[in-house]
mmCIF file of C-alpha atoms in Angstrom:
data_model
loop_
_atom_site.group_PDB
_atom_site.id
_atom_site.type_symbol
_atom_site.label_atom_id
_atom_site.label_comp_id
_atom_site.label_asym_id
_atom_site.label_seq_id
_atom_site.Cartn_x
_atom_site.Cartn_y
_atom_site.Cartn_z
ATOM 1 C CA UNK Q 220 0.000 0.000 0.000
ATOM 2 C CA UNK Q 221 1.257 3.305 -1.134
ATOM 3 C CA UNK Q 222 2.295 6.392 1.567
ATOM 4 C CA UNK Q 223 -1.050 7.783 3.438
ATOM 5 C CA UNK Q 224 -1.698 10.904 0.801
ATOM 6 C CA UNK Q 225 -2.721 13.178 3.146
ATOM 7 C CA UNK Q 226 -4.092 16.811 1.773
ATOM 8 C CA UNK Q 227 -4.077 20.148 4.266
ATOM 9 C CA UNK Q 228 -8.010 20.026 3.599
ATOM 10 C CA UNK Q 229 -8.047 16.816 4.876
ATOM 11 C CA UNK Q 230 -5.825 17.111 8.299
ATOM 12 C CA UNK Q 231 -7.657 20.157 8.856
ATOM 13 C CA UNK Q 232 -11.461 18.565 8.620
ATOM 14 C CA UNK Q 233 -9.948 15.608 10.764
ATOM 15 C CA UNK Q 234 -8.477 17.998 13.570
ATOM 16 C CA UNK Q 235 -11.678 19.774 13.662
ATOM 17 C CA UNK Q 236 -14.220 16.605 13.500
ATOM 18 C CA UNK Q 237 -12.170 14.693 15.880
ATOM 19 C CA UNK Q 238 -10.491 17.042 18.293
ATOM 20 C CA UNK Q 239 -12.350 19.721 18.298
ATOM 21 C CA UNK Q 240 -9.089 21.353 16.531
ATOM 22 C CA UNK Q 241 -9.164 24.562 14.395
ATOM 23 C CA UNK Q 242 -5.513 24.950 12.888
ATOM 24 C CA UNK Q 243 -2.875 26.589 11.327
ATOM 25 C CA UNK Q 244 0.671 26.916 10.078
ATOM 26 C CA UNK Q 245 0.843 23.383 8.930
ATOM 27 C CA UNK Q 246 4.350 21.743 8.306
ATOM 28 C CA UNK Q 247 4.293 18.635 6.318
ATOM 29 C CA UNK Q 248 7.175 16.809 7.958
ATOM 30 C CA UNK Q 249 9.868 14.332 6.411
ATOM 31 C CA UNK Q 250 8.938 10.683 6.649
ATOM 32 C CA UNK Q 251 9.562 7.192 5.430
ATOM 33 C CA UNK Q 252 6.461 5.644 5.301
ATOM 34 C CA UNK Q 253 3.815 7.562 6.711
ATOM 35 C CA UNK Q 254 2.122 11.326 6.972
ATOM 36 C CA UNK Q 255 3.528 13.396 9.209
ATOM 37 C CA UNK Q 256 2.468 17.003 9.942
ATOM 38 C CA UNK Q 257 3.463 20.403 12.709
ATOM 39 C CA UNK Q 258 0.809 22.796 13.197
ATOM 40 C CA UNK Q 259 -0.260 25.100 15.798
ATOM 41 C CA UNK Q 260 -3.837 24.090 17.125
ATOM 42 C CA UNK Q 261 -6.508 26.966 18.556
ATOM 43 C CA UNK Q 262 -3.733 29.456 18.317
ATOM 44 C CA UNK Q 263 -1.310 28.163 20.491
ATOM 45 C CA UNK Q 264 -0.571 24.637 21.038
ATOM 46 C CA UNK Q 265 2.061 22.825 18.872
ATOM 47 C CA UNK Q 266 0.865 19.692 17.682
ATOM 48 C CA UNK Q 267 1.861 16.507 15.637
ATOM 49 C CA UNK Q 268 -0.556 14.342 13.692
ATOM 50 C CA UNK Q 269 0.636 11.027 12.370
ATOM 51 C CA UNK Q 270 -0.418 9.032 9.843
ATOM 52 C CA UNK Q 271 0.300 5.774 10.191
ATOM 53 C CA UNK Q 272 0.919 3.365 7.123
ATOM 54 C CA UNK Q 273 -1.308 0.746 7.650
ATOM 55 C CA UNK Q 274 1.231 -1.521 5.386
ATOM 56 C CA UNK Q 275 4.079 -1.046 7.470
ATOM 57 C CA UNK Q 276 2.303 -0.614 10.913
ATOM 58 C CA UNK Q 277 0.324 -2.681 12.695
ATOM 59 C CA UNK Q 278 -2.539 -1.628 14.836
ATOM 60 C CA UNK Q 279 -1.347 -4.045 17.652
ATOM 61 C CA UNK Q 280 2.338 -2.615 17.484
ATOM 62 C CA UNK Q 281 0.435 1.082 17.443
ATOM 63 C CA UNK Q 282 -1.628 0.069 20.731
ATOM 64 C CA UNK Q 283 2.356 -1.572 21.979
ATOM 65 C CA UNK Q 284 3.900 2.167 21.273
ATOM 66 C CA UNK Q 285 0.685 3.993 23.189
ATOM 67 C CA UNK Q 286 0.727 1.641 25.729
ATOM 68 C CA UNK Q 287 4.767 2.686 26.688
ATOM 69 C CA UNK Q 288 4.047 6.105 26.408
ATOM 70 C CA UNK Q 289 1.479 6.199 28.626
ATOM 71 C CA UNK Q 290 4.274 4.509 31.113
ATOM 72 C CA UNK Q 291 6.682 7.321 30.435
ATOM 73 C CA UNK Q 292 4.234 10.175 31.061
ATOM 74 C CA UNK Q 293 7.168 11.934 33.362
ATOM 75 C CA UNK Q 294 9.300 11.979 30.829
ATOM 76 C CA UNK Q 295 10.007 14.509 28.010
ATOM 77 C CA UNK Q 296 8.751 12.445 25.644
ATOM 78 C CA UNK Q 297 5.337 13.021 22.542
ATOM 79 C CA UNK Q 298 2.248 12.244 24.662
ATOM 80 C CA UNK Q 299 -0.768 11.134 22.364
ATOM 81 C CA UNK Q 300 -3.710 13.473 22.825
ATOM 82 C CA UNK Q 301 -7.500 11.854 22.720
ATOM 83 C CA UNK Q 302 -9.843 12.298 20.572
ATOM 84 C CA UNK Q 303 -13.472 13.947 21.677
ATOM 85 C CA UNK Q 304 -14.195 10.340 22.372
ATOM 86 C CA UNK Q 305 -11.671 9.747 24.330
ATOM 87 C CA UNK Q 306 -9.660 7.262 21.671
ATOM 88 C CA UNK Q 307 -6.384 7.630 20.992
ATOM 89 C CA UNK Q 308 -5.676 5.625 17.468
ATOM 90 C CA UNK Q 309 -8.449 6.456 14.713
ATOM 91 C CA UNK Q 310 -8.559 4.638 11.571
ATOM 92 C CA UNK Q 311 -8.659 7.089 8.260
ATOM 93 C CA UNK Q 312 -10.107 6.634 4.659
ATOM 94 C CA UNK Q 313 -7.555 9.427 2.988
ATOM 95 C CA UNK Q 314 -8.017 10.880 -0.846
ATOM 96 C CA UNK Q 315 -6.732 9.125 -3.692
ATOM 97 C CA UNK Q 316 -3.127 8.464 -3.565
ATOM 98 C CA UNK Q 317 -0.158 9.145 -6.992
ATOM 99 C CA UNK Q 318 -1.179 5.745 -7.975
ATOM 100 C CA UNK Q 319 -4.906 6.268 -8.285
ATOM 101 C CA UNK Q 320 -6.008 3.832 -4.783
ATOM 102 C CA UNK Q 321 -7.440 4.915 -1.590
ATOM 103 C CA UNK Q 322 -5.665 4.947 1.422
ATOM 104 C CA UNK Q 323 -6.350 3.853 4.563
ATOM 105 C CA UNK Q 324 -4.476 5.180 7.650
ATOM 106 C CA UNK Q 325 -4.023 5.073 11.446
ATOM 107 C CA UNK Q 326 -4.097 8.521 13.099
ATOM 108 C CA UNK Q 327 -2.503 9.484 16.225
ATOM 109 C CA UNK Q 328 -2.259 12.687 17.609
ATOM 110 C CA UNK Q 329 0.913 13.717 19.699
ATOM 111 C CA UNK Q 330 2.258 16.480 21.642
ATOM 112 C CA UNK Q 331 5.122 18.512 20.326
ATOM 113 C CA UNK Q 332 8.707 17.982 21.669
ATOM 114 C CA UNK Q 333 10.055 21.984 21.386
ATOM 115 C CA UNK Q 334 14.201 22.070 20.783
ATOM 116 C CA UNK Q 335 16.892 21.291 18.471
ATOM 117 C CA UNK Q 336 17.789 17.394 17.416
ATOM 118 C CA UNK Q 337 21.096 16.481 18.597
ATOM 119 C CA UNK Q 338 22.355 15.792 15.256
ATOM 120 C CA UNK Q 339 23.606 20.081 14.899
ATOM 121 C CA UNK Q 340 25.020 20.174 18.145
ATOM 122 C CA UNK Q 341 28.384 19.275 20.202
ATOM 123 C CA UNK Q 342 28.273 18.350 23.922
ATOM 124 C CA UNK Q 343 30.282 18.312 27.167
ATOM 125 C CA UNK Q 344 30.800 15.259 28.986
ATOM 126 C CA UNK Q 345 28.119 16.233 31.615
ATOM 127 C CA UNK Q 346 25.547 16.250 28.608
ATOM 128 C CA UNK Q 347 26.203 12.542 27.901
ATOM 129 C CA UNK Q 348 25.771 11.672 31.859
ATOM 130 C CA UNK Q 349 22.637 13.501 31.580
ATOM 131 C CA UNK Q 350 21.491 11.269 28.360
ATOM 132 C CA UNK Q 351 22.773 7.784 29.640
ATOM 133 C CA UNK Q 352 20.837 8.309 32.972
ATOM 134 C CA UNK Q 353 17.667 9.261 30.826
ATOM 135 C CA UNK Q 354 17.864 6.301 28.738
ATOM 136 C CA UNK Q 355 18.357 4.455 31.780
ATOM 137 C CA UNK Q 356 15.409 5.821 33.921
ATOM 138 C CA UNK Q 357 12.859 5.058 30.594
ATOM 139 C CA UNK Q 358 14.296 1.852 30.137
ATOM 140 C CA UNK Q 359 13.656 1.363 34.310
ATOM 141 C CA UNK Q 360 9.937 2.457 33.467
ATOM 142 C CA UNK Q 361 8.985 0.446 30.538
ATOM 143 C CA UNK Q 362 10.516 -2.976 31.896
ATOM 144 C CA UNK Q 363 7.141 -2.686 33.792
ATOM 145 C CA UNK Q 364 4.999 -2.886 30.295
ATOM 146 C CA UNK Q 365 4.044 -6.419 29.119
ATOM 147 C CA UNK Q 366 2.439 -7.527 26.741
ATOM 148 C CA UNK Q 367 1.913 -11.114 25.120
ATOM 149 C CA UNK Q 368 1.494 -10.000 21.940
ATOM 150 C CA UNK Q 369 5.132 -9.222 21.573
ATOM 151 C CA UNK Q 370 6.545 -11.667 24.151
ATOM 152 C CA UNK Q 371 8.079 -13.782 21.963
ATOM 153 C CA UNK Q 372 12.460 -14.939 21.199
ATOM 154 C CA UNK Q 373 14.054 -12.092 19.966
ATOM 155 C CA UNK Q 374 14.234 -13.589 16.081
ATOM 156 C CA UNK Q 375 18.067 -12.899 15.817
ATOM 157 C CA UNK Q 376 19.938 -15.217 14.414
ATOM 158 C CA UNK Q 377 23.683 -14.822 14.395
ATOM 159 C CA UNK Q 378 24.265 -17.441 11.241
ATOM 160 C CA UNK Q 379 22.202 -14.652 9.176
ATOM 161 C CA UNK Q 380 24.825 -11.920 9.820
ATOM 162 C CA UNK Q 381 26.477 -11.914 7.002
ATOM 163 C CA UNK Q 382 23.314 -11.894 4.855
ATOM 164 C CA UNK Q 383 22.295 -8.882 6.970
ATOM 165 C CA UNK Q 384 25.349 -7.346 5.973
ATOM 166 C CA UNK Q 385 24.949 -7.836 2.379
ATOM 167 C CA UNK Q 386 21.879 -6.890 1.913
ATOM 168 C CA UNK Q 387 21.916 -3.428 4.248
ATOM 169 C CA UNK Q 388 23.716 -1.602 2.201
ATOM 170 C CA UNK Q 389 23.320 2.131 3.890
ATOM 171 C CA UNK Q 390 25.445 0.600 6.695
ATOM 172 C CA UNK Q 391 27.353 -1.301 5.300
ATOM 173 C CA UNK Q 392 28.606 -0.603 1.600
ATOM 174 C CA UNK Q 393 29.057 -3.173 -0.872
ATOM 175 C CA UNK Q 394 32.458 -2.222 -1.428
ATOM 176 C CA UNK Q 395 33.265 -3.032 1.900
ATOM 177 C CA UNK Q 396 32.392 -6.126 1.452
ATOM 178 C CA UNK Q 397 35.149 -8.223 0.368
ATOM 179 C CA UNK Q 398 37.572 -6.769 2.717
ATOM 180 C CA UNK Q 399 35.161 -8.449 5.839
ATOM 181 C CA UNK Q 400 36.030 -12.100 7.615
ATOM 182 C CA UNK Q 401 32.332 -13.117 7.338
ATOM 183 C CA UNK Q 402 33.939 -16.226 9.712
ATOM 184 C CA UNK Q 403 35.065 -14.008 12.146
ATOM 185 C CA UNK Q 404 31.991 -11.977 12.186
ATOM 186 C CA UNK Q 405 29.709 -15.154 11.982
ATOM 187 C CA UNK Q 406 32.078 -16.458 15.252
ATOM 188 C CA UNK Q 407 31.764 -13.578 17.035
ATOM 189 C CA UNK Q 408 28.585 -13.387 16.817
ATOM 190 C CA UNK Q 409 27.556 -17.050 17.995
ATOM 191 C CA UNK Q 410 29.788 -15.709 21.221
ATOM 192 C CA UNK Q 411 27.934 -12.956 21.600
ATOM 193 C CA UNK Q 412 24.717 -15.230 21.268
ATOM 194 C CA UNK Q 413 25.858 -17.540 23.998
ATOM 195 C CA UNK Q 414 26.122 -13.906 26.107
ATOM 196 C CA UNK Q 415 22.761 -13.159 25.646
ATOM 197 C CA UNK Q 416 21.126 -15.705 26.826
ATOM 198 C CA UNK Q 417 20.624 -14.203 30.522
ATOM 199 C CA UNK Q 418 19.743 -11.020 29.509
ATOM 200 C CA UNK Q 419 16.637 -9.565 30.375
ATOM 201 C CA UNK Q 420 13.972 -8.609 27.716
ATOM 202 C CA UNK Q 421 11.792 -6.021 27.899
ATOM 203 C CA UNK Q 422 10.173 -3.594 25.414
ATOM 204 C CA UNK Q 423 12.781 -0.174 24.364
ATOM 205 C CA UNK Q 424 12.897 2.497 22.257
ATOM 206 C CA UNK Q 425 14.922 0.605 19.778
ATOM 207 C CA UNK Q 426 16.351 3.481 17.393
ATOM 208 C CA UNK Q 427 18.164 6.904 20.027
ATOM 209 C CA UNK Q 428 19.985 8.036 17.648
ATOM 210 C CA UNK Q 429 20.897 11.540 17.013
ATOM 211 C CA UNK Q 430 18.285 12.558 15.146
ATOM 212 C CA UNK Q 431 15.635 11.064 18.130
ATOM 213 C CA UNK Q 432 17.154 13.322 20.728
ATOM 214 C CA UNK Q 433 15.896 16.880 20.680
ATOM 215 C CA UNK Q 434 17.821 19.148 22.966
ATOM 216 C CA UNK Q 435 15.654 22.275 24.577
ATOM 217 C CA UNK Q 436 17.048 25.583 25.238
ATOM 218 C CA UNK Q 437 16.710 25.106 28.821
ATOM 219 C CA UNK Q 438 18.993 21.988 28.353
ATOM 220 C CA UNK Q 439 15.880 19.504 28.972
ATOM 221 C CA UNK Q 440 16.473 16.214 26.984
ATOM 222 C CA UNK Q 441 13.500 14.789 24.805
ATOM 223 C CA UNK Q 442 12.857 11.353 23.521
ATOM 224 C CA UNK Q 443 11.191 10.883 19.861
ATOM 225 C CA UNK Q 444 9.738 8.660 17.235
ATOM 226 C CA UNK Q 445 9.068 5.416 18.856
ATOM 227 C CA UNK Q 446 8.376 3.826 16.010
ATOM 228 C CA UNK Q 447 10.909 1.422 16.079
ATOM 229 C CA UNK Q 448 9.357 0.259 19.919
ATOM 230 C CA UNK Q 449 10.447 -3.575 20.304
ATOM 231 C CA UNK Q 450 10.695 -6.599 23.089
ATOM 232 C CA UNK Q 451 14.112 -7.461 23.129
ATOM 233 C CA UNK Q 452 16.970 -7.516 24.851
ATOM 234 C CA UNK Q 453 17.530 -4.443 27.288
ATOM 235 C CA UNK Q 454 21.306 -4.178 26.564
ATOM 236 C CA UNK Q 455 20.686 -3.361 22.788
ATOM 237 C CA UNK Q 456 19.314 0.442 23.495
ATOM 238 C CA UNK Q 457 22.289 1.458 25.637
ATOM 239 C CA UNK Q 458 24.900 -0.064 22.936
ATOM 240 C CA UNK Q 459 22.812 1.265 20.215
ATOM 241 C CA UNK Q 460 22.637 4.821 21.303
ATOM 242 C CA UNK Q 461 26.140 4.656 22.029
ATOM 243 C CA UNK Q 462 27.153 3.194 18.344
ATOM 244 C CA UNK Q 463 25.284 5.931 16.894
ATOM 245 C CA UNK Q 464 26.676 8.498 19.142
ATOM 246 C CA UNK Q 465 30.240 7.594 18.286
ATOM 247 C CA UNK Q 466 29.343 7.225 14.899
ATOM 248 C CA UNK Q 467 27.446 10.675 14.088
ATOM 249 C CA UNK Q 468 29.008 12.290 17.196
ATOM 250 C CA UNK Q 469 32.406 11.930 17.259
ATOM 251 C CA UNK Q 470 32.027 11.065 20.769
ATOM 252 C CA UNK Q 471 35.040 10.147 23.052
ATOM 253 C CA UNK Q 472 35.007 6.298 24.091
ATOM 254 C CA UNK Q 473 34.416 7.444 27.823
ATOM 255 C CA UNK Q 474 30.733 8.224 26.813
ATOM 256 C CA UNK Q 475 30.306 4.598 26.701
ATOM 257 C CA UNK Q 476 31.359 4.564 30.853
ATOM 258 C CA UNK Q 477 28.757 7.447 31.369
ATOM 259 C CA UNK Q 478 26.009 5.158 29.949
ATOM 260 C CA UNK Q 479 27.257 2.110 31.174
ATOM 261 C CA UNK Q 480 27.544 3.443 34.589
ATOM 262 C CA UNK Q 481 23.439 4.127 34.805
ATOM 263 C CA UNK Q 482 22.527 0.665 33.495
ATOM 264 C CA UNK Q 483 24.917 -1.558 35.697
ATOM 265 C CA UNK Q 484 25.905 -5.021 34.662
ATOM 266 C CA UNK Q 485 29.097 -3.578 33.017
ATOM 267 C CA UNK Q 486 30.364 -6.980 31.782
ATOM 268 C CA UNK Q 487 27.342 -8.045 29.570
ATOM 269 C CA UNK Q 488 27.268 -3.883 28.025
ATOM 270 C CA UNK Q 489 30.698 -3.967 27.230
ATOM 271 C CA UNK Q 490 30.463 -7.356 25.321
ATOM 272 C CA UNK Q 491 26.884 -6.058 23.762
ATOM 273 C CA UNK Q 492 28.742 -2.606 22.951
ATOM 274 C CA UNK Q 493 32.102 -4.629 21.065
ATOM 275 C CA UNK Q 494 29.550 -6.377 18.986
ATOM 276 C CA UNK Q 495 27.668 -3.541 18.212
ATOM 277 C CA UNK Q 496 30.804 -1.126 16.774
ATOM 278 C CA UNK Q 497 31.719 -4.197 14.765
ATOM 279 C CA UNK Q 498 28.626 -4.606 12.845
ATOM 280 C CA UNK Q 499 28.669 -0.797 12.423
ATOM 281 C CA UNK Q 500 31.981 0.309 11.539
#
């Protein structure tokens, strides 16, 4: 199913029928997938309304992401906004799409994070300490969520790496490719494997990368786009925010001690955090 094609007319009859919304200075936002608009609602609240890809999205993984959020009200994170009766996922019928079909769409509604992603910006070391205890805290907070739906084996397996790295090519370029041990990689990996066993699972963010972190100008940290929410293991947000952050960042290999400090279990991070810089790099 093509993108939700999404028209101004349309987001503003939907705000108004099913919020109660009258707006203005619509954004139409980058995104993969689905429709994603910024406006200002009644005159002064900022706003985000989502379309959801139906395709690409499931309504059960949708009711997952709203269940977490509503565990990590405290934090500075997008807080879905109810309708007039009181729902907080609608399905749409949008116009016609480029390729002539009808769409069909899940609608949420989310507050606006104010502040600048993390991406344009350079930090001191207190910054990261700040970050790695965040992660920590909202990691703390949705180990609490279940749901059977999603509690399931993590469907990683380590003889499929070096398909994975063949076939992802935005991480891993093709030219790259002969110069890699796919044995070593494929060996490491069944080690790491073995490590993994014991760790806990438990749903997280699954994607805080640089471009997820907004940064306000009184220095408050935000958390965005949950779409990649998943039950897994806990280690792999701490090692994944730190790949990226090294990565994008340029960040000094002490920023990994700042995170791994707020998580504990130093020993399985470390090993998670190896095995994550060597699939990236």
């Amino acid at each position: 199913m093509p993108r939700p094609s999404v028209t101004v007319e349309e987001l503003s009859a939907d705000m108004s029928s099913l919020y109660g919304l009258q707006v203005s200075d619509i954004k139409n936002l980058p995104c993969y997938d689905d429709a994603t608009f910024l406006f200002t609602a009644n005159g002064s609240d900022r706003l985000i309304a989502k379309y959801y890809n139906t395709s690409f999205t499931k309504k059960y993984v949708l009711k997952n992401i709203l269940e977490v959020l509503s565990h990590l009200h405290s934090f500075n994170v997008p807080k879905p906004v109810p309708c007039l009766n009181g729902a907080l996922l609608t399905e749409i019928s949008n116009s016609k799409s480029r390729t002539g079909c009808k769409t069909e769409s899940y609608l949420i509604l989310y507050t606006y994070i104010a502040g600048e992603v993390l991406s344009f910006q350079k930090k001191p070391p207190k910054f990261w300490k700040k970050l790695g205890q965040l992660l920590a805290e909202m990691n703390q907070s949705m180990s609490k969520v279940k749901c059977d739906r999603y509690e399931r084996d993590f469907p990683w397996n380590p003889l499929t790496v070096h398909t994975t790295l063949s076939e992802d090519r935005h991480y891993f370029p093709s030219k790259l490719l002969p110069s890699v041990d796919m044995q070593a990689v494929i060996n490491t990996s069944l080690r790491f494997h073995e490590i993994l066993q014991d760790c806990p699972k438990q749903f997280i963010h699954g994607d805080v990368n640089e471009y997820n972190v907004i940064v306000g100008k009184d220095g408050e940290i935000g958390i965005i786009d949950f779409n990649d929410l998943i039950y897994c293991y806990r280690v792999f947000d701490v090692a994944h925010c730190i790949g990226y952050m090294m990565e994008a960042q340029k960040c000094d290999i002490h920023v990994s001690a700042y995170f791994m400090r707020c998580h504990g279990d130093m020993g399985t991070y470390c090993s998670t955090f190896r095995h994550e810089l060597c699939l990236r790099f």
